[in-house]
Coordinates of C-alpha atoms and ligand atoms in Angstrom, one line a residue:
X233 CA 0.0 0.0 0.0
X234 CA 2.9 2.3 0.9
X235 CA 4.3 1.7 -2.6
X236 CA 1.3 3.2 -4.3
X237 CA 0.5 5.8 -1.7
X238 CA 3.9 7.6 -1.7
X239 CA 4.0 8.4 -5.5
X240 CA 0.3 9.6 -5.3
X241 CA 1.2 11.9 -2.4
X242 CA 4.4 13.2 -4.1
X243 CA 2.4 14.3 -7.1
X244 CA 0.6 16.7 -4.9
X245 CA 3.7 18.7 -4.1
X246 CA 2.8 19.2 -0.4
X247 CA 5.4 20.4 2.2
X248 CA 4.8 17.1 4.1
X249 CA 6.8 14.5 6.0
X250 CA 5.4 11.1 6.8
X251 CA 6.8 9.4 9.8
X252 CA 5.8 5.7 10.2
X253 CA 5.3 3.6 13.3
X254 CA 8.6 1.8 12.7
X255 CA 10.6 5.0 12.5
X256 CA 10.9 5.3 8.7
X257 CA 10.6 8.8 7.4
X258 CA 9.6 10.1 4.0
X259 CA 9.8 13.7 2.9
X260 CA 7.4 14.4 0.1
X261 CA 9.1 17.7 -0.8
X262 CA 12.4 19.2 0.5
X263 CA 12.2 20.9 3.9
X264 CA 8.6 20.0 4.7
X265 CA 7.0 22.0 7.6
X266 CA 4.2 19.5 8.5
X267 CA 4.7 16.0 9.8
X268 CA 2.1 13.3 10.0
X269 CA 3.1 10.6 12.5
X270 CA 1.4 7.4 11.6
X271 CA 1.3 5.4 14.8
X272 CA 0.0 2.1 13.4
X273 CA -0.1 0.5 9.9
X274 CA -3.9 0.6 9.6
X275 CA -3.6 4.3 8.9
X276 CA -2.2 3.6 5.5
X277 CA -5.7 2.5 4.6
X278 CA -7.2 5.8 5.8
X279 CA -4.5 7.7 3.9
X280 CA -5.3 5.9 0.7
X281 CA -9.0 6.8 1.0
X282 CA -8.7 10.0 2.9
X283 CA -11.4 12.4 4.1
X284 CA -11.2 15.2 6.7
X285 CA -13.5 13.0 8.8
X286 CA -11.3 9.9 8.9
X287 CA -8.0 11.8 9.2
X288 CA -9.5 13.9 12.0
X289 CA -10.9 10.8 13.7
X290 CA -7.5 9.2 13.6
X291 CA -5.9 12.2 15.3
X292 CA -8.7 12.3 17.9
X293 CA -8.2 8.6 18.7
X294 CA -4.4 9.1 19.0
X295 CA -3.5 6.9 16.1
X296 CA -2.2 9.9 14.1
X297 CA 0.0 12.7 15.5
X298 CA 0.8 16.0 13.9
X299 CA 3.5 18.6 14.1
X300 CA 3.5 21.9 12.3
X301 CA 1.2 24.9 12.1
X302 CA -2.4 23.6 12.4
X303 CA -3.9 25.7 9.6
X304 CA -1.3 24.3 7.3
X305 CA -2.1 20.7 8.5
X306 CA -5.8 21.3 7.7
X307 CA -4.9 22.7 4.2
X308 CA -2.8 19.7 3.5
X309 CA -5.5 17.3 4.9
X310 CA -8.0 19.0 2.5
X311 CA -5.7 18.7 -0.5
X312 CA -5.1 15.0 0.2
X313 CA -8.8 14.4 0.7
X314 CA -9.7 16.2 -2.5
X315 CA -7.1 14.5 -4.6
X316 CA -7.2 10.9 -3.3
X317 CA -10.6 10.7 -1.5
X318 CA -13.9 10.2 -3.1
X319 CA -16.9 12.4 -2.2
X320 CA -19.5 9.7 -1.7
X321 CA -23.1 11.1 -1.5
X322 CA -24.1 10.9 2.1
X323 CA -27.7 10.0 2.7
X324 CA -28.5 12.6 5.4
X325 CA -31.3 11.6 7.6
X326 CA -32.5 14.7 9.6
X327 CA -32.0 14.1 13.3
X328 CA -35.0 13.6 15.6
X329 CA -34.6 16.5 18.0
X330 CA -36.5 16.4 21.3
X331 CA -35.9 18.2 24.6
X332 CA -33.8 15.2 25.9
X333 CA -31.5 14.8 22.8
X334 CA -31.0 18.6 22.6
X335 CA -30.1 18.9 26.3
X336 CA -27.6 16.1 26.0
X337 CA -26.0 17.5 22.8
X338 CA -25.8 21.0 24.4
X339 CA -24.3 19.7 27.6
X340 CA -21.7 17.7 25.7
X341 CA -20.4 20.8 24.0
X342 CA -21.0 23.7 26.3
X343 CA -20.5 22.1 29.7
X344 CA -17.0 20.9 28.8
X345 CA -15.3 23.4 31.1
X346 CA -15.8 27.1 31.6
X347 CA -12.1 27.6 32.4
X348 CA -11.2 26.0 29.1
X349 CA -13.5 28.3 27.1
X350 CA -12.1 31.2 29.1
X351 CA -8.6 30.5 27.8
X352 CA -9.3 31.4 24.2
X353 CA -12.5 33.3 24.0
X354 CA -12.5 37.1 24.6
X355 CA -13.0 38.4 28.2
X356 CA -16.8 38.5 27.7
X357 CA -16.8 34.9 26.5
X358 CA -18.8 35.6 23.4
X359 CA -19.0 32.3 21.5
X360 CA -20.1 33.4 18.0
X361 CA -18.8 35.2 14.9
X362 CA -17.2 38.6 15.8
X363 CA -17.5 41.7 13.6
X364 CA -14.4 43.3 12.2
X365 CA -15.2 46.8 11.0
X366 CA -11.8 47.3 9.4
X367 CA -10.2 43.9 9.7
X368 CA -7.4 45.2 12.0
X369 CA -9.2 44.7 15.3
X370 CA -8.2 42.2 17.9
X371 CA -10.7 39.6 19.2
X372 CA -12.0 41.6 22.1
X373 CA -12.6 44.8 20.0
X374 CA -14.3 42.7 17.3
X375 CA -16.6 41.0 19.7
X376 CA -17.6 44.3 21.3
X377 CA -18.3 45.6 17.8
X378 CA -20.4 42.6 17.0
X379 CA -22.5 43.1 20.2
X380 CA -23.0 46.8 19.3
X381 CA -23.9 45.9 15.7
X382 CA -26.6 43.5 16.9
X383 CA -28.0 46.0 19.4
X384 CA -28.1 48.7 16.8
X385 CA -29.8 46.5 14.2
X386 CA -32.4 45.7 16.9
X387 CA -32.8 49.5 17.4
X388 CA -32.8 48.9 21.2
X389 CA -34.1 51.8 23.3
X390 CA -33.7 52.3 27.0
X391 CA -36.4 50.5 29.0
X392 CA -37.2 47.9 26.3
X393 CA -37.4 44.2 27.0
X394 CA -35.0 42.0 25.1
X395 CA -35.1 38.2 24.9
X396 CA -31.8 36.5 24.2
X397 CA -32.4 33.0 23.0
X398 CA -29.3 30.9 23.5
X399 CA -27.5 33.5 25.6
X400 CA -24.2 31.6 26.2
X401 CA -22.3 33.1 29.1
X402 CA -24.5 36.2 28.9
X403 CA -22.0 38.6 27.1
X404 CA -24.7 40.1 24.9
X405 CA -27.3 40.3 27.7
X406 CA -24.9 42.3 29.9
X407 CA -23.7 44.5 27.0
X408 CA -27.3 45.4 26.0
X409 CA -28.3 46.1 29.6
X410 CA -25.2 48.2 30.3
X411 CA -24.8 50.1 27.0
X412 CA -28.4 50.3 25.8
X413 CA -30.3 50.4 29.0
X414 CA -32.6 47.5 28.2
X415 CA -34.0 44.7 30.4
X416 CA -32.8 41.3 29.3
X417 CA -34.1 37.8 29.7
X418 CA -31.6 35.2 28.5
X419 CA -32.0 31.5 28.1
X420 CA -29.4 28.7 27.7
X421 CA -29.5 24.9 28.0
X422 CA -26.0 24.7 29.5
X423 CA -25.8 24.5 33.3
X424 CA -22.1 25.6 33.3
X425 CA -22.9 28.6 31.2
X426 CA -25.8 29.6 33.4
X427 CA -23.8 29.4 36.6
X428 CA -20.9 31.6 35.3
X429 CA -23.3 33.8 33.4
X430 CA -25.3 34.6 36.5
X431 CA -22.1 35.2 38.5
X432 CA -21.0 37.8 35.9
X433 CA -24.4 39.5 36.1
X434 CA -23.9 39.9 39.8
X435 CA -20.3 41.0 39.5
X436 CA -21.4 43.8 37.2
X437 CA -24.3 44.7 39.5
X438 CA -26.9 44.1 36.7
X439 CA -29.3 41.8 38.6
X440 CA -32.2 44.2 38.3
X441 CA -31.9 44.3 34.5
X442 CA -30.6 40.9 33.4
X443 CA -32.2 37.5 34.2
X444 CA -30.7 34.3 32.9
X445 CA -32.5 30.9 33.1
X446 CA -32.0 27.3 32.0
X447 CA -34.8 27.0 29.5
X448 CA -35.5 25.2 26.2
X449 CA -36.6 27.5 23.4
X450 CA -39.8 25.3 23.1
X451 CA -40.8 26.6 26.5
X452 CA -40.4 30.3 25.9
X453 CA -43.3 32.5 27.1
X454 CA -45.7 33.1 24.2
X455 CA -47.4 36.2 25.5
X456 CA -45.7 38.7 23.1
X457 CA -44.1 40.3 26.1
X458 CA -40.7 41.2 24.5
X459 CA -40.0 44.3 22.4
X460 CA -37.1 42.6 20.7
X461 CA -35.7 39.1 20.4
X462 CA -32.2 38.1 19.5
X463 CA -30.8 34.6 18.9
X464 CA -27.0 34.3 18.2
X465 CA -25.4 31.0 17.2
X466 CA -28.3 29.0 18.4
X467 CA -30.5 27.9 15.6
X468 CA -27.7 25.5 14.3
X469 CA -28.8 23.3 17.2
X470 CA -32.5 23.3 16.4
X471 CA -32.6 20.8 13.5
X472 CA -34.4 21.1 10.2
X473 CA -37.5 19.4 11.4
X474 CA -38.0 21.9 14.2
X475 CA -37.1 25.2 12.5
X476 CA -40.7 26.1 11.8
X477 CA -41.5 25.5 15.5
X478 CA -38.4 27.5 16.6
X479 CA -39.5 30.5 14.4
X480 CA -43.1 30.2 15.8
X481 CA -41.6 30.5 19.3
X482 CA -39.7 33.6 18.4
X483 CA -42.9 35.0 16.8
X484 CA -44.9 34.2 19.9
X485 CA -42.4 35.9 22.2
X486 CA -42.2 39.3 20.4
X487 CA -44.8 42.0 20.5
X488 CA -46.5 43.3 17.3
X489 CA -44.2 46.0 15.9
X490 CA -41.1 44.4 17.5
X491 CA -38.0 43.1 15.9
X492 CA -36.3 39.6 15.8
X493 CA -32.6 39.2 14.9
X494 CA -31.3 35.7 14.1
X495 CA -27.5 35.3 13.7
X496 CA -26.2 31.9 12.7
X497 CA -24.4 29.6 10.4
X498 CA -26.0 28.6 7.1
X499 CA -25.4 25.9 4.6
X500 CA -23.8 26.3 1.2
X501 CA -26.3 24.2 -0.7
X502 CA -30.1 24.3 -0.6
X503 CA -30.4 20.5 -0.4
X504 CA -27.8 20.2 2.3
X505 CA -25.5 18.0 0.3
X506 CA -22.1 17.6 2.0
X507 CA -19.2 20.1 1.5
X508 CA -15.6 20.0 2.7
X509 CA -14.6 16.4 2.0
X510 CA -15.8 15.0 5.3
X511 CA -15.5 18.1 7.4
X512 CA -19.2 18.2 8.2
X513 CA -19.2 14.6 9.3
X514 CA -16.3 15.2 11.7
X515 CA -18.2 18.2 13.2
X516 CA -21.4 16.1 13.6
X517 CA -19.5 13.1 15.1
X518 CA -17.2 15.0 17.5
X519 CA -18.1 18.6 18.0
X520 CA -21.8 19.5 17.6
X521 CA -23.9 16.3 17.8
X522 CA -27.2 16.7 16.0
X523 CA -26.2 20.1 14.6
X524 CA -27.9 20.9 11.3
X525 CA -27.5 23.9 9.0
X526 CA -30.3 25.2 6.9
X527 CA -29.6 27.3 3.8
X528 CA -30.4 31.0 4.0
X529 CA -33.4 30.5 1.7
X530 CA -34.9 27.8 3.9
X531 CA -34.5 29.6 7.2
X532 CA -35.9 32.8 5.6
X533 CA -38.9 30.7 4.4
X534 CA -39.5 29.4 7.9
X535 CA -39.2 32.9 9.4
X536 CA -41.6 34.2 6.8
X537 CA -44.1 31.4 7.4
X538 CA -44.1 32.1 11.1
X539 CA -45.6 35.6 10.3
X540 CA -42.4 37.6 10.7
X541 CA -41.3 39.8 7.8
X542 CA -37.6 39.5 6.8
X543 CA -36.4 43.1 6.4
X544 CA -32.5 42.9 6.3
X545 CA -29.9 40.1 5.7
X546 CA -26.1 40.4 6.0
X547 CA -23.5 37.8 5.4
X548 CA -20.5 37.8 7.7
X549 CA -18.7 34.8 6.3
X550 CA -15.1 36.3 6.3
X551 CA -15.7 37.6 9.8
X552 CA -16.3 34.1 11.1
X553 CA -13.2 32.8 9.3
X554 CA -11.1 35.5 11.1
X555 CA -12.9 34.9 14.5
X556 CA -12.1 31.1 14.3
X557 CA -8.6 31.8 13.2
X558 CA -8.1 33.9 16.3
X559 CA -9.7 31.4 18.6
X560 CA -7.6 28.6 17.1
X561 CA -4.4 30.7 17.5
X562 CA -5.3 31.6 21.1
X563 CA -6.0 28.0 22.1
X564 CA -2.7 26.9 20.5
X565 CA -0.8 29.5 22.5
X566 CA -2.2 28.0 25.7
X567 CA -2.1 24.3 25.1
X568 CA -0.3 23.4 28.3
X569 CA -3.0 25.1 30.4
X570 CA -5.7 23.5 28.3
X571 CA -4.3 20.1 29.0
X572 CA -4.9 20.7 32.7
X573 CA -8.5 21.5 32.1
X574 CA -10.0 19.0 29.7
X575 CA -9.0 15.4 28.5
X576 CA -6.5 15.1 25.7
X577 CA -9.1 13.6 23.4
X578 CA -11.4 16.7 23.8
X579 CA -8.4 19.0 23.3
X580 CA -7.6 17.3 20.0
X581 CA -11.3 17.6 18.9
X582 CA -11.5 21.3 19.7
X583 CA -8.1 22.0 18.0
X584 CA -9.2 20.4 14.8
X585 CA -12.7 21.9 15.0
X586 CA -11.5 25.5 15.4
X587 CA -8.7 25.4 12.8
X588 CA -10.9 23.3 10.4
X589 CA -13.9 25.7 10.7
X590 CA -11.6 28.7 10.1
X591 CA -10.6 27.0 6.9
X592 CA -14.1 26.0 6.0
X593 CA -15.5 29.5 6.4
X594 CA -12.6 30.9 4.4
X595 CA -13.5 28.5 1.6
X596 CA -17.2 29.2 1.6
X597 CA -18.2 25.7 2.7
X598 CA -20.5 27.4 5.1
X599 CA -21.7 31.0 5.6
X600 CA -22.9 33.2 8.5
X601 CA -26.0 35.3 8.2
X602 CA -27.7 37.9 10.3
X603 CA -31.4 38.0 9.5
X604 CA -33.5 40.8 10.8
X605 CA -37.2 40.4 10.8
X606 CA -40.2 42.3 12.1
X607 CA -43.6 41.4 13.5
X608 CA -46.2 43.4 11.7
X609 CA -49.0 45.0 13.8
X610 CA -52.6 44.0 13.4
X611 CA -52.9 46.7 10.7
X612 CA -49.8 45.3 9.0
X613 CA -47.7 48.3 9.9
X614 CA -44.0 47.9 10.8
X615 CA -41.8 51.0 11.3
X616 CA -38.2 50.9 10.4
X617 CA -35.7 53.7 9.5
X618 CA -35.5 54.6 5.8
X619 CA -31.8 53.5 5.7
X620 CA -29.2 51.6 7.7
X621 CA -27.4 54.8 8.5
X622 CA -28.3 54.6 12.1
X623 CA -26.4 51.3 12.5
X624 CA -23.2 52.8 11.3
X625 CA -23.2 56.1 13.3
X626 CA -20.2 56.8 15.5
Ligands
SAM1156 C1 -22.8 28.9 20.1 S1 -23.6 29.3 21.7 C2 -23.9 31.0 21.5 C3 -24.0 31.7 22.8 C4 -24.2 33.2 22.7 N1 -25.4 33.6 21.9 C5 -23.0 33.9 22.1 O1 -23.0 34.4 21.0 O2 -21.9 33.9 22.8 C6 -25.2 28.5 21.5 C7 -26.2 28.8 22.7 O3 -27.5 28.2 22.3 C8 -28.0 27.6 23.4 N2 -29.0 26.6 23.0 C9 -28.8 25.6 22.1 N3 -30.0 24.9 22.0 C10 -30.9 25.4 22.9 C11 -32.2 25.2 23.2 N4 -32.9 24.1 22.7 N5 -32.8 26.0 24.0 C12 -32.2 27.1 24.6 N6 -30.9 27.3 24.3 C13 -30.2 26.5 23.5 C14 -26.7 26.9 24.1 O4 -27.0 26.6 25.4 C15 -25.7 28.1 23.9 O5 -25.9 29.0 25.0

């Protein structure tokens, strides 16, 4: 197998060294800067039919080790998978999502360790695409800019009631209360997020304006009691089958004349066929169990069918590539500390996921859309400014 694999890999002209379980070393080009260390012979089979899923899985399981810059490792893994792998059509069965499966999937990802997330997120622990107004900002500046961008799109006014669906560690809730003078009710399904989020509300003395609860979106109050609703990085967990229900819950929570802003990852293709040579399979297996991405068109259809009117859509795809690149770099700078906080297997998963998603967003395998919608009043009226100028004021 090695005899046929090596010439095929050499043709790709990759700066790669292969190191075998028995100590043999093969440089595929002079001075390679990435090394794949194959720790057992069965890996030759995977390398002959490579995908980002099976290569990633071998790394997670400790059968494959890597050295070299992780972004370069991912690029090389993708080149090998494109050239030597075959993109088999994957029959995607939509996941059955219920309260129990969703709670389990959320706990798996978000209850991993608050201290681990704190290592590489910005100080407010915002866990979603940042907003780079010029592209020169650091992570913290870009996350603050994102929070401001969301609040301005929602045209928040002092005294209004804001619902934050999937509030994470409460970064947006605290920002909106502090900077825009609104009252915020935030929900998450992660106990670890809730505990730290509540503590941070107390630390900032915002208890009278920010309330965070452990609650499933299905159980949101449906009494139209919120002026505005925001959901950031959450609908990816809902599942295709439940997106209409999710949109109905947002509709039922907001008052007539109010606004709803949904910010999340969208699929490249309308029919959800796989992209990224196994990258999606890796994410589903190891990172976000039961996660499902709708295309922009499909989520806009569900939003519209709920009775909301879509009024503005913005793609932030390059912004998420940059955010993920920064998260990945920050984690790689603090690997020793991370090893003390989570198991090695999880650390390998999160390293591949962050670097791999940075790559995937940069390639357009997935997108990120902010979708602003309004709930018309009984007489069909819905007031909005004539232009977006108010969003961009200094
Ligand atoms: C990627 S995090 C985003 C957190 C936050 N919005 C931010 O931008 O930092 C996704 C959030 O959605 C929440 N979530 C996922 N499924 C949920 C559900 N069924 N009901 C309520 N919250 C959910 C998770 O608990 C988590 O807080």
